[in-house]
Amino acid sequence: MVEIGSGLVAIGAGLAIGLSGLAAGWAEKDIGSAAVGAIAENPKNFGRSLVMTVIPETIVIFGLVIAFLLMGKI
Amino acid sequence: MLLPEKMSKILIVGSKDKLQETTEVLYNLALVHPIDFSEEEGLSLGSPFPSASDASQKLLKLRALEKDLEIEEANLAKKVPVGEVESKMTSTIDDLNAEVSGVVETKNQTQQRLAALENDKRLLVPLSSIPLDLDLYSGYDNIAVFTGAVRSDPEAALSAAVKKFEIFKSKNADFVAVFVAKPEAAEAQRVLVQNGYSEVVVPKGKGTPEQLIKNIELEEGEVKKALADAEDKITRLRSENRAMILASEEHLSIEVEKAEFPLRIATTKNAFAVDAWVPTKQVENVKKELDSKLGKSFHFEVLEVKSRKEVEHQGSEVEHEADVGTETPVKMGEKKPISMFNGFTELISTPKYNEIDPTNVIAITFPLFFGLMVGDVGYGTIFIALGYIGLKKVTTDDWRTISTMLFFGGIWSTIFGLFLFGEAFGMPFAPHGDELTWSSLLGTALPSSFDLGGISTPFGIYNKLTDVNKLLYLTVWIGIFHLFLGFFLGMFNIAMRHGIKHAIMEKFGWVLVLLGMAILLPVIIANLSNIMNIQFSSMAVIIPLVLIIIGMAISIMGEGVLSILELPGLLSNILSYTRLAAIGVSKAGLALAFNMIAIEMLAPMGGIGVVFGIVIFIVGHLAVLMLAIISAGIHGIRLHYVELFQKFYTGGGTKYSPLRVVRKYTSER
């Protein structure tokens, strides 16, 4: 039987990843669509657009780190 | 070299009658990057050589031919010698033009005729179900004729409503021809409409529709044959003349480019002047070549050897900075293997003249990061093979860049897969716990270490799924070292442009902050479970805090108060490198899932289970492989573009593009 406390920690870890993933996706969608527009106008913008688009991905990484730290507590 | 090649600005002045010769010499040298001239007082742009207009006209005709014959760029094995192109070009173009325009016209006419016949046939097909001649449908004084499709058979309703009529129906009564006396026409039409009547126009003509369709089909056959003949002829002309046409086009394009060179330089009534950049090492060669080809009839001068220092003019420092860095052309390195990574730098922008070419860093750390994220012998070997094939076969720059990533990334993946993680296709070689391993699968104990002259290197130090925290810790350190590298390169760039003092004010403060964070990191990790346990009075905490405060103070003096806002940014930069571990872990998790389904669940069922197991194994690992390329590639390069480049790279330079002739379809001599 798993303790309730451990279960809550696991839920917390899941929330950390899931919510930060949602947040990153939400932030990235606008940048991504703008980036596609910029690339369509001038393909040379690809590199810079890629950089701009992936900036919010760091949020998920934070979520992931927190999740691993929480999992360490179970 | 870390820095772009040193450049010199030269000036060549000569009399106008020597301009054409000079142009030839400069193109053959392939070293001179001309500075486009914008009009000034007393000087004007040159006018093209007379040969330009003739060549342009021929080029126009050739491109029309290419379009008609549908000739596209291709890789041709044989090159046409320039002499042959020159001697045969004019006659080939004229002959072909006459022949091709005839064939293309025939082709267009037959296509139109075919379309017209198809249309006639389409109209006749419904009528063919009724056995009446076409001329019987029209030409009556007292009879109205309705022909068309109906949804239901109208005969019963018609006989109730109309006294005198005659109806012809197709077999399943969905097409009718109704003949009615004119006074009753309106009534008949009403009944027909109730039965879903929609009119079909009867084409003019004689004979039964069936006969007519037969005739049309006969003619169609002939027309199709003519069309096929025309197309065959075009195909023949294309294959016979492709090499010559492509070669002529290339030759003429080069001619036109050379003939229009005067449009880029300054001229007076009798003289010309070319301002240009030449790599400093090559200045002597350029001068020698000009001397030997043109005699003494020109003036050659080195205006300046471009320094990388930004000269500070009063009040216009910013403007001038753009000037030095961006105007001088930058020759990207050409030494392999580093130059193979040039594409990754170009993706952002060409480096400035006075900054370190970041390709040098990308070439070393990008494959390392890629390898760390993949970290698997199985995938690594596949990447090496793919990359090797790509580098051998592919010619486009983009795909070559990707092949380079796969090849070098694959090498590191294999190395990390062997010694750091000890796994292939997501399965470890030897057990760390009771999980599925290659040893258990193959039924033999694989060696757990690699012995060489008494030094034993274990296969697999970390397990991706159980040592996550250690991997996260490791990647944070990788991040700190990578960022240190970035700050030092940044200091170097600024020291080169503005002097040591500026470099310290702008970047050294951040080096101290980063150092402080690095010293503080082990303390935080050790007390992660309870931050309150940290002894704030111990030296391990005081020293780093002092370093951070001094560093911040320097930064604030150098860059203003707003630099405080960048402190959390630096922290998130460091944490961002944990993605190196995170992506490796997530990929290992996926691979493990596929392995468990295939090997532990399906294979023991025997028979069909083994087949499904193999399918799942292959499909699953292909998916992981694709994800590995995309995620490891994008995240690996992103760490350079976002985290690293911010610390030292500006970019926005001009690419060095000397006058030169690139021949693909023709060969000189």
XYZ file of C-alpha atoms in Angstrom:
743
model
C 0.000 0.000 0.000
C 1.435 3.305 -1.092
C 1.177 6.091 1.441
C -1.152 8.960 0.628
C 1.713 11.406 1.073
C 3.776 9.683 -1.629
C 0.800 9.714 -3.942
C 0.353 13.442 -3.446
C 4.029 14.044 -4.184
C 3.690 12.025 -7.388
C 0.628 14.063 -8.379
C 2.582 17.204 -7.670
C 5.399 16.022 -9.936
C 2.929 15.257 -12.691
C 1.331 18.695 -12.317
C 4.747 20.347 -12.479
C 5.497 18.758 -15.834
C 1.997 18.919 -17.257
C 1.248 22.524 -16.392
C 4.662 23.801 -17.417
C 4.275 21.910 -20.684
C 0.935 23.602 -21.291
C 2.436 26.959 -20.426
C 5.352 26.465 -22.797
C 3.054 25.375 -25.601
C 0.804 28.352 -25.026
C 3.737 30.743 -25.102
C 5.300 29.050 -28.103
C 2.252 29.016 -30.346
C 2.216 32.762 -30.954
C 5.963 32.944 -31.473
C 5.803 29.941 -33.766
C 3.124 31.382 -36.010
C 4.938 34.707 -36.212
C 8.153 32.845 -36.963
C 6.550 30.932 -39.837
C 5.392 34.257 -41.250
C 8.862 35.718 -40.966
C 10.414 32.685 -42.662
C 7.857 32.827 -45.469
C 8.873 36.419 -46.082
C 12.589 35.705 -45.982
C 13.996 32.201 -45.495
C 17.144 33.747 -44.027
C 15.165 34.374 -40.847
C 15.032 30.638 -40.135
C 17.842 30.580 -37.592
C 16.657 33.564 -35.604
C 13.054 32.359 -35.758
C 14.057 28.971 -34.420
C 15.829 30.614 -31.511
C 12.834 32.795 -30.687
C 10.446 29.862 -30.958
C 12.272 27.600 -28.545
C 12.858 30.222 -25.840
C 9.747 29.254 -23.800
C 10.797 25.605 -23.817
C 12.960 26.394 -20.833
C 9.751 26.546 -18.784
C 9.174 22.818 -19.307
C 12.740 22.080 -18.341
C 12.157 23.890 -15.046
C 9.016 21.840 -14.554
C 10.926 18.670 -15.301
C 13.691 19.499 -12.836
C 11.151 20.225 -10.118
C 9.377 16.963 -10.918
C 12.586 14.954 -10.553
C 13.382 16.695 -7.277
C 9.894 15.832 -5.998
C 10.178 12.230 -7.152
C 13.375 11.995 -5.136
C 11.266 12.582 -2.020
C 9.006 9.553 -2.443
C 42.116 30.668 -36.782
C 39.461 31.765 -34.354
C 39.066 35.169 -35.980
C 37.966 35.840 -39.542
C 40.819 36.344 -41.976
C 42.524 39.747 -41.997
C 41.370 41.934 -44.874
C 42.962 44.803 -46.802
C 41.200 47.466 -48.783
C 42.772 48.032 -52.179
C 42.288 50.500 -54.986
C 42.948 49.710 -58.640
C 42.886 52.608 -61.101
C 43.427 52.249 -64.812
C 42.426 53.606 -68.175
C 39.057 52.575 -69.469
C 40.343 50.705 -72.503
C 42.001 48.251 -70.108
C 38.842 47.654 -68.098
C 37.737 44.531 -69.924
C 41.152 42.935 -69.518
C 41.244 43.907 -65.862
C 37.821 42.365 -65.322
C 39.029 39.066 -66.782
C 42.088 39.071 -64.530
C 40.026 39.843 -61.417
C 37.522 37.071 -62.190
C 40.317 34.573 -62.751
C 41.968 35.533 -59.460
C 38.776 34.786 -57.508
C 40.133 36.796 -54.565
C 38.743 40.285 -54.987
C 35.547 41.314 -53.207
C 34.534 44.600 -54.888
C 32.852 47.395 -52.944
C 29.783 48.481 -54.850
C 30.176 52.089 -55.840
C 27.495 54.662 -55.162
C 27.694 57.796 -57.246
C 29.817 60.694 -56.083
C 30.699 64.027 -57.577
C 32.975 63.756 -60.600
C 32.614 59.987 -60.823
C 29.823 57.953 -62.302
C 28.877 54.310 -62.623
C 30.382 52.569 -65.603
C 28.321 51.269 -68.492
C 28.215 47.582 -69.468
C 30.534 46.239 -72.148
C 28.928 46.084 -75.616
C 28.900 42.274 -75.515
C 26.290 42.424 -72.737
C 23.255 43.140 -74.882
C 23.952 40.386 -77.401
C 24.583 37.874 -74.638
C 21.438 38.954 -72.784
C 19.321 38.461 -75.901
C 20.696 34.985 -76.453
C 20.133 34.210 -72.800
C 16.501 35.241 -73.168
C 16.029 32.874 -76.120
C 17.777 30.074 -74.261
C 15.592 30.439 -71.206
C 12.485 30.319 -73.434
C 13.855 27.105 -74.943
C 14.483 25.673 -71.496
C 10.905 26.397 -70.556
C 9.476 24.827 -73.734
C 11.630 21.745 -73.441
C 11.083 21.562 -69.670
C 14.794 21.416 -68.941
C 15.663 21.642 -65.267
C 18.859 21.928 -63.298
C 20.518 18.547 -63.065
C 23.737 16.874 -62.158
C 25.361 16.025 -65.455
C 28.375 13.793 -65.539
C 29.952 15.356 -68.612
C 30.974 18.981 -68.858
C 31.014 20.799 -72.173
C 34.290 22.561 -73.010
C 33.955 26.338 -73.283
C 35.436 26.323 -76.798
C 32.706 24.004 -78.006
C 30.025 26.133 -76.357
C 31.330 29.270 -78.018
C 31.613 27.767 -81.487
C 28.307 25.916 -81.542
C 26.114 28.066 -79.326
C 24.725 30.518 -81.866
C 23.852 27.936 -84.494
C 22.412 25.564 -81.891
C 20.160 28.246 -80.454
C 18.852 29.331 -83.868
C 18.267 25.804 -85.179
C 16.634 24.637 -81.998
C 14.461 27.713 -81.779
C 12.941 27.021 -85.201
C 12.473 23.325 -84.536
C 11.163 23.643 -81.011
C 8.658 26.391 -81.763
C 7.154 24.188 -84.542
C 6.879 21.152 -82.297
C 5.514 23.097 -79.365
C 2.868 24.671 -81.585
C 1.797 21.266 -82.901
C 1.621 20.027 -79.352
C -0.554 22.916 -78.237
C -2.894 22.571 -81.247
C -3.365 18.852 -80.789
C -4.055 19.376 -77.118
C -6.742 21.931 -77.947
C -8.314 19.651 -80.569
C -8.342 16.792 -78.106
C -10.117 18.932 -75.539
C -12.753 19.964 -78.137
C -13.375 16.340 -79.133
C -13.706 15.277 -75.509
C -16.322 17.975 -75.038
C -18.365 16.856 -78.076
C -18.234 13.290 -76.900
C -19.402 14.226 -73.456
C -22.532 15.837 -74.950
C -23.313 12.841 -77.143
C -22.943 10.070 -74.583
C -26.391 10.501 -72.918
C -28.120 10.766 -76.290
C -26.614 7.504 -77.451
C -29.115 5.568 -75.331
C -31.931 6.741 -77.635
C -31.938 5.336 -81.176
C -32.682 8.585 -83.058
C -30.687 10.509 -85.635
C -29.474 13.890 -84.417
C -31.260 15.826 -87.179
C -34.619 14.423 -85.974
C -34.366 16.460 -82.781
C -34.886 19.818 -84.451
C -36.423 21.600 -87.434
C -40.171 21.174 -86.607
C -42.843 23.831 -87.043
C -45.534 22.366 -84.775
C -43.684 20.038 -82.479
C -41.702 20.948 -79.339
C -38.854 18.651 -78.305
C -37.625 18.123 -74.737
C -34.443 16.171 -74.159
C -32.833 15.727 -70.795
C -32.259 13.698 -67.669
C -35.153 12.867 -65.336
C -35.258 11.481 -61.828
C -38.364 9.345 -62.346
C -40.162 7.962 -65.398
C -42.619 10.689 -66.582
C -44.554 8.562 -69.082
C -47.601 7.797 -66.922
C -47.959 11.393 -65.763
C -47.550 12.650 -69.324
C -50.254 10.398 -70.723
C -52.609 11.723 -68.066
C -51.859 15.380 -68.766
C -51.030 15.577 -72.480
C -53.121 14.239 -75.350
C -50.613 13.729 -78.115
C -47.008 12.981 -77.443
C -44.276 10.495 -78.181
C -41.598 9.518 -75.687
C -38.242 7.772 -76.108
C -36.530 6.526 -72.967
C -33.127 5.174 -72.116
C -33.017 1.652 -70.679
C -33.411 2.580 -67.034
C -35.596 5.596 -67.852
C -33.274 8.268 -66.507
C -32.960 10.018 -69.883
C -35.883 10.947 -72.111
C -36.667 12.634 -75.423
C -40.298 13.860 -75.558
C -42.022 15.131 -78.698
C -45.195 17.171 -78.043
C -47.503 19.306 -80.151
C -46.601 22.936 -79.508
C -49.918 23.992 -77.858
C -49.380 21.416 -75.176
C -45.682 22.147 -74.683
C -46.115 24.215 -71.509
C -48.194 21.464 -69.855
C -45.690 18.789 -70.870
C -42.811 20.828 -69.506
C -44.599 21.232 -66.177
C -45.050 17.463 -65.879
C -41.452 16.849 -66.819
C -40.166 19.343 -64.252
C -42.227 17.570 -61.591
C -40.254 14.440 -62.483
C -36.921 16.161 -61.966
C -36.242 17.108 -65.577
C -32.974 18.874 -66.425
C -32.397 19.809 -70.032
C -29.534 18.500 -72.159
C -28.581 20.474 -75.267
C -28.575 18.366 -78.435
C -25.545 19.091 -80.596
C -26.047 19.774 -84.301
C -25.145 17.042 -86.745
C -26.318 14.075 -88.805
C -26.441 10.387 -88.084
C -27.069 8.501 -84.866
C -25.172 9.564 -81.766
C -23.507 6.158 -81.632
C -22.153 6.633 -85.145
C -20.946 10.127 -84.267
C -19.204 8.932 -81.099
C -17.462 6.293 -83.146
C -16.231 8.936 -85.561
C -15.015 11.128 -82.707
C -13.174 8.212 -81.151
C -11.479 7.507 -84.457
C -10.305 11.085 -84.718
C -9.275 11.093 -81.066
C -7.000 8.163 -81.745
C -5.288 10.062 -84.542
C -4.938 13.233 -82.508
C -3.542 11.321 -79.546
C -0.992 9.740 -81.814
C 0.030 13.140 -83.132
C 0.319 14.414 -79.563
C 2.454 11.465 -78.538
C 4.647 12.084 -81.583
C 5.080 15.722 -80.606
C 5.889 14.740 -77.036
C 8.360 12.123 -78.198
C 10.031 14.726 -80.324
C 10.249 17.117 -77.393
C 11.703 14.382 -75.203
C 14.222 13.560 -77.902
C 15.176 17.205 -78.342
C 15.473 17.561 -74.594
C 17.767 14.612 -74.095
C 19.860 15.473 -77.153
C 20.364 19.113 -76.290
C 20.160 19.312 -72.519
C 23.882 19.376 -71.872
C 24.473 21.973 -74.572
C 21.595 24.214 -73.476
C 22.578 24.144 -69.807
C 26.193 24.751 -70.736
C 25.294 27.646 -73.024
C 23.089 29.212 -70.378
C 25.854 28.980 -67.814
C 28.392 30.384 -70.253
C 26.150 33.292 -71.209
C 25.268 34.070 -67.576
C 28.968 34.339 -66.821
C 29.463 36.534 -69.882
C 26.633 38.829 -68.817
C 27.899 39.043 -65.241
C 31.367 39.985 -66.430
C 30.031 42.433 -68.992
C 27.986 44.159 -66.310
C 30.887 44.486 -63.887
C 31.380 48.179 -64.826
C 27.976 48.861 -63.232
C 29.532 48.156 -59.835
C 32.529 50.475 -60.084
C 33.399 54.146 -60.476
C 34.422 55.580 -63.827
C 35.290 58.928 -65.362
C 35.408 59.717 -69.038
C 38.664 57.839 -69.616
C 39.474 55.989 -66.396
C 38.040 53.495 -63.951
C 38.599 52.853 -60.257
C 37.859 49.625 -58.391
C 37.594 49.703 -54.598
C 37.819 46.202 -53.205
C 38.614 43.931 -50.266
C 41.305 41.290 -50.545
C 42.598 38.941 -47.822
C 45.768 40.644 -46.558
C 47.818 37.506 -47.201
C 46.839 37.594 -50.862
C 47.453 41.268 -51.634
C 50.891 40.567 -53.081
C 49.529 37.787 -55.295
C 46.824 40.057 -56.636
C 49.357 42.762 -57.427
C 51.742 40.301 -59.083
C 49.006 38.831 -61.222
C 47.823 42.257 -62.341
C 51.418 43.273 -63.081
C 52.084 40.225 -65.208
C 48.835 40.411 -67.156
C 48.443 44.158 -67.612
C 51.981 45.483 -67.585
C 52.465 48.824 -65.880
C 49.328 50.455 -67.199
C 47.488 50.745 -63.900
C 47.794 52.124 -60.423
C 47.571 49.752 -57.460
C 47.320 50.909 -53.892
C 46.630 49.314 -50.534
C 44.359 51.824 -48.822
C 44.404 50.177 -45.404
C 44.898 46.923 -43.598
C 41.663 46.761 -41.679
C 42.160 46.809 -37.934
C 39.637 45.064 -35.719
C 39.601 47.881 -33.227
C 36.636 50.189 -33.178
C 37.925 53.721 -33.647
C 35.971 55.971 -31.339
C 34.790 59.069 -33.058
C 33.276 61.701 -30.873
C 29.558 61.252 -30.483
C 29.115 58.620 -33.168
C 30.539 55.523 -31.554
C 27.528 53.344 -32.242
C 27.375 54.253 -35.905
C 31.012 53.564 -36.341
C 30.858 50.188 -34.667
C 28.387 48.992 -37.282
C 30.817 50.297 -39.862
C 33.923 48.316 -38.897
C 32.259 45.041 -38.053
C 29.720 44.778 -40.817
C 31.276 46.441 -43.844
C 34.445 44.412 -44.007
C 33.676 41.109 -45.650
C 34.182 38.011 -43.551
C 35.744 34.938 -45.020
C 34.424 31.920 -43.127
C 37.000 29.316 -42.206
C 37.745 26.644 -44.772
C 39.607 24.108 -42.652
C 37.818 20.806 -42.227
C 36.232 19.499 -40.091
C 35.386 22.835 -38.429
C 34.267 24.434 -41.686
C 31.678 21.671 -42.089
C 29.751 23.387 -39.298
C 29.700 26.776 -41.068
C 26.071 26.173 -41.987
C 25.033 26.331 -38.330
C 26.611 29.763 -37.917
C 25.179 31.016 -41.210
C 21.737 29.981 -39.999
C 21.917 32.818 -37.480
C 24.087 35.228 -39.441
C 27.582 35.758 -40.763
C 30.037 36.753 -37.999
C 31.314 40.299 -37.888
C 34.865 41.064 -38.944
C 35.932 41.816 -35.408
C 34.601 38.871 -33.465
C 35.478 35.260 -32.916
C 33.908 32.919 -35.444
C 31.507 30.875 -33.262
C 31.770 27.946 -35.662
C 34.876 26.958 -33.711
C 32.788 26.455 -30.580
C 29.828 24.849 -32.328
C 32.082 22.321 -34.046
C 33.373 21.098 -30.700
C 30.491 21.292 -28.237
C 27.470 20.722 -30.499
C 28.342 17.106 -31.406
C 29.228 16.543 -27.746
C 25.802 17.746 -26.600
C 24.094 15.758 -29.344
C 25.989 12.659 -28.269
C 25.157 13.186 -24.612
C 21.442 13.479 -25.358
C 21.370 10.370 -27.554
C 23.998 8.382 -25.591
C 23.259 5.006 -27.150
C 25.517 2.691 -29.144
C 22.687 1.424 -31.358
C 21.392 4.816 -32.438
C 24.929 6.200 -32.556
C 26.123 3.688 -35.135
C 23.031 4.307 -37.276
C 23.687 8.059 -37.113
C 27.310 7.588 -38.129
C 26.223 5.487 -41.117
C 23.494 7.962 -42.142
C 25.814 10.919 -41.754
C 28.560 9.223 -43.713
C 26.229 8.380 -46.594
C 24.856 11.923 -46.493
C 28.295 13.508 -46.630
C 29.230 11.273 -49.568
C 26.066 11.657 -51.636
C 24.268 14.892 -50.787
C 25.186 18.153 -52.493
C 22.792 20.776 -51.071
C 24.214 22.849 -48.231
C 21.304 22.293 -45.833
C 21.435 18.516 -46.037
C 25.216 18.513 -45.796
C 24.927 20.462 -42.564
C 22.442 17.929 -41.191
C 24.675 15.038 -42.310
C 27.603 16.664 -40.535
C 25.545 16.833 -37.339
C 24.546 13.169 -37.642
C 28.063 11.964 -38.384
C 29.937 13.764 -35.601
C 26.984 13.575 -33.205
C 26.815 9.853 -33.935
C 30.461 9.387 -33.015
C 29.912 10.991 -29.613
C 26.629 9.103 -29.141
C 28.491 5.857 -29.621
C 31.277 6.858 -27.249
C 28.872 8.011 -24.536
C 26.674 4.999 -25.209
C 29.585 2.645 -24.649
C 31.308 4.157 -21.657
C 28.930 6.555 -19.891
C 25.565 4.835 -20.242
C 26.494 1.346 -21.458
C 23.412 0.745 -23.560
C 22.237 0.005 -27.080
C 18.653 0.557 -28.316
C 17.589 1.577 -24.839
C 18.798 -1.658 -23.226
C 21.806 -1.710 -20.906
C 24.546 -4.262 -21.551
C 24.799 -5.544 -18.004
C 22.186 -5.401 -15.242
C 22.168 -2.536 -12.734
C 19.053 -3.925 -11.123
C 16.669 -6.599 -12.384
C 15.733 -4.901 -15.662
C 15.912 -6.235 -19.206
C 19.478 -6.245 -20.514
C 21.450 -7.444 -23.518
C 23.113 -10.002 -21.243
C 19.782 -11.569 -20.314
C 18.494 -11.349 -23.882
C 21.501 -13.034 -25.442
C 21.901 -15.450 -22.566
C 25.583 -14.719 -22.057
C 27.296 -12.426 -19.617
C 28.752 -9.476 -21.513
C 31.951 -7.942 -20.159
C 31.085 -5.111 -17.821
C 34.309 -3.226 -18.384
C 36.892 -2.548 -21.016
C 40.422 -3.489 -19.950
C 43.436 -1.935 -21.580
C 46.873 -2.351 -20.110
C 45.676 -2.626 -16.537
C 43.293 0.336 -16.756
C 39.719 -0.792 -16.498
C 36.984 1.404 -17.990
C 33.504 0.224 -17.077
C 30.802 -0.023 -19.739
C 28.137 2.232 -18.349
C 28.646 4.430 -15.329
C 25.159 5.891 -15.174
C 21.812 4.370 -15.928
C 19.616 6.950 -17.618
C 16.453 5.984 -15.764
C 17.765 5.414 -12.258
C 20.542 8.005 -11.984
C 18.469 10.962 -13.147
C 19.528 13.249 -10.319
C 23.214 12.596 -10.955
C 22.736 13.338 -14.644
C 20.903 16.583 -13.871
C 23.751 17.602 -11.609
C 26.308 16.720 -14.281
C 24.523 18.749 -16.926
C 24.307 21.801 -14.695
C 28.101 21.679 -14.482
C 28.351 21.327 -18.242
C 26.172 24.417 -18.511
C 28.357 26.398 -16.133
C 31.512 25.551 -18.102
C 29.834 26.330 -21.406
C 28.695 29.722 -20.121
C 32.178 30.459 -18.732
C 33.472 29.809 -22.233
C 30.877 32.194 -23.633
C 31.799 34.985 -21.212
C 35.518 34.589 -21.897
C 34.954 34.727 -25.638
C 32.814 37.806 -25.057
C 35.623 39.419 -23.054
C 38.029 38.639 -25.867
C 35.738 40.224 -28.466
C 35.244 43.397 -26.466
C 38.914 43.639 -25.549
C 39.724 43.444 -29.248
C 37.214 46.128 -30.163
C 37.465 48.589 -27.278
C 40.294 47.486 -24.997
C 40.682 45.486 -21.788
C 38.948 48.044 -19.598
C 35.669 47.780 -21.460
C 35.915 44.008 -21.500
C 36.230 43.863 -17.716
C 33.389 46.304 -17.151
C 31.031 44.506 -19.484
C 31.810 40.821 -19.005
C 34.136 40.186 -16.060
C 31.424 41.077 -13.565
C 29.312 38.283 -14.988
C 32.243 35.871 -14.822
C 32.454 36.574 -11.070
C 28.699 36.103 -10.652
C 28.857 32.801 -12.495
C 31.835 31.712 -10.389
C 29.882 32.543 -7.256
C 26.920 30.503 -8.449
C 29.230 27.610 -9.289
C 30.706 27.567 -5.784
C 27.275 27.868 -4.221
C 25.826 25.023 -6.287
C 27.231 22.043 -4.296
C 26.033 23.636 -1.055
C 22.501 23.964 -2.393
C 22.501 20.442 -3.850
C 23.725 18.963 -0.550
C 20.919 20.663 1.365
C 18.235 20.296 -1.265
C 15.848 18.423 0.987
C 15.879 21.220 3.516
C 17.190 24.576 2.362
C 16.955 25.910 5.931
C 19.870 23.680 6.927
C 22.373 25.802 5.005
C 24.890 27.419 7.330
C 24.895 31.027 6.199
C 27.918 31.810 8.320
C 30.147 29.186 6.693
C 32.848 30.193 4.220
C 31.292 28.023 1.513
C 28.327 30.403 1.483
C 29.987 33.724 2.260
C 32.674 33.563 -0.452
C 30.283 32.920 -3.339
C 27.832 35.561 -2.082
C 30.653 38.107 -1.934
C 31.729 37.132 -5.455
C 28.175 37.571 -6.737
C 27.847 40.965 -5.078
C 31.202 42.216 -6.437
C 30.334 40.858 -9.870
C 26.960 42.584 -9.831
C 28.581 45.825 -8.711
C 30.997 45.713 -11.666
C 28.166 44.949 -14.063
C 26.033 47.775 -12.701
C 28.946 50.188 -13.128
C 29.570 48.937 -16.646
C 26.089 48.486 -17.980
C 23.740 50.312 -15.635
C 21.241 49.331 -12.960
C 19.117 47.342 -15.352
C 21.727 44.588 -15.450
C 20.269 43.347 -12.134
C 17.363 42.091 -14.215
C 19.722 39.785 -16.062
C 20.677 37.884 -12.904
C 17.678 35.514 -12.956
C 18.311 35.132 -16.679
C 21.762 33.755 -15.959
C 20.294 31.292 -13.471
C 17.767 30.081 -16.012
C 20.548 29.807 -18.601
C 22.361 27.389 -16.311
C 19.256 25.346 -15.571
C 18.471 25.265 -19.258
C 21.364 22.851 -19.747
C 19.520 20.235 -17.708
C 17.675 19.520 -20.946
C 20.765 17.523 -21.915
C 19.788 15.020 -19.232
C 16.027 15.431 -19.602
C 15.968 14.558 -23.306
C 18.238 11.575 -22.788
C 15.992 10.314 -20.000
C 12.742 10.774 -21.915
C 14.156 8.984 -24.946
C 15.424 6.136 -22.800
C 11.946 5.876 -21.272
C 10.326 5.590 -24.697
C 12.833 2.994 -25.862
C 12.326 0.993 -22.658
C 8.562 0.951 -23.212
C 8.945 -0.422 -26.755
C 11.493 -2.995 -25.585
C 9.214 -4.211 -22.813
C 6.225 -4.542 -25.144
C 8.267 -6.327 -27.810
C 10.563 -8.553 -25.772
C 8.871 -9.171 -22.433
C 5.208 -9.176 -23.434
C 4.923 -10.278 -27.086
C 7.949 -12.481 -27.753
C 7.255 -15.096 -25.009
C 3.846 -15.807 -26.622
C 5.670 -17.481 -29.487
C 4.565 -17.749 -33.126
C 2.616 -14.659 -34.159
C 3.733 -12.924 -30.968
C 7.350 -13.031 -32.117
C 6.397 -11.489 -35.468
C 4.430 -8.682 -33.771
C 7.274 -8.250 -31.314
C 9.765 -7.724 -34.114
C 7.439 -5.261 -35.873
C 6.918 -3.274 -32.659
C 10.657 -3.313 -31.990
C 11.521 -1.935 -35.433
C 8.722 0.632 -35.687
C 9.221 1.786 -32.113
C 12.939 2.286 -32.471
C 12.510 4.073 -35.796
C 10.187 6.502 -34.016
C 12.694 7.028 -31.207
C 15.425 7.492 -33.799
C 13.470 10.232 -35.569
C 12.664 11.924 -32.254
C 16.334 11.692 -31.336
C 17.384 13.496 -34.495
C 14.784 16.219 -34.071
C 15.003 16.803 -30.338
C 18.723 16.256 -29.859
C 19.497 18.309 -32.953
C 17.234 21.247 -32.190
C 17.953 21.387 -28.472
C 21.667 20.919 -28.971
C 21.911 23.792 -31.404
C 19.489 25.887 -29.385
C 21.776 25.760 -26.349
C 24.393 27.386 -28.555
C 22.129 29.928 -30.222
C 20.251 31.084 -27.135
C 22.374 30.455 -24.079
C 25.904 30.655 -25.466
C 25.691 33.189 -28.306
C 24.048 35.798 -26.056
C 27.280 35.993 -24.133
C 29.574 36.929 -26.994
C 28.118 36.824 -30.477
C 26.617 39.715 -32.430
C 26.778 38.646 -36.059
C 25.474 40.656 -38.975
C 28.700 40.647 -40.964
C 29.015 40.696 -44.734
C 29.977 37.448 -46.348
C 33.142 37.485 -48.425
C 32.095 36.851 -52.015
C 34.937 37.522 -54.423
C 34.483 37.939 -58.165
C 34.803 34.473 -59.564
C 33.431 32.091 -62.090
C 31.662 28.976 -60.893
C 31.193 26.417 -63.631
C 28.888 23.445 -63.254
C 28.101 22.449 -66.825
C 31.091 23.809 -68.676
C 34.811 23.276 -68.396
C 37.515 25.666 -69.346
C 39.895 24.815 -72.219
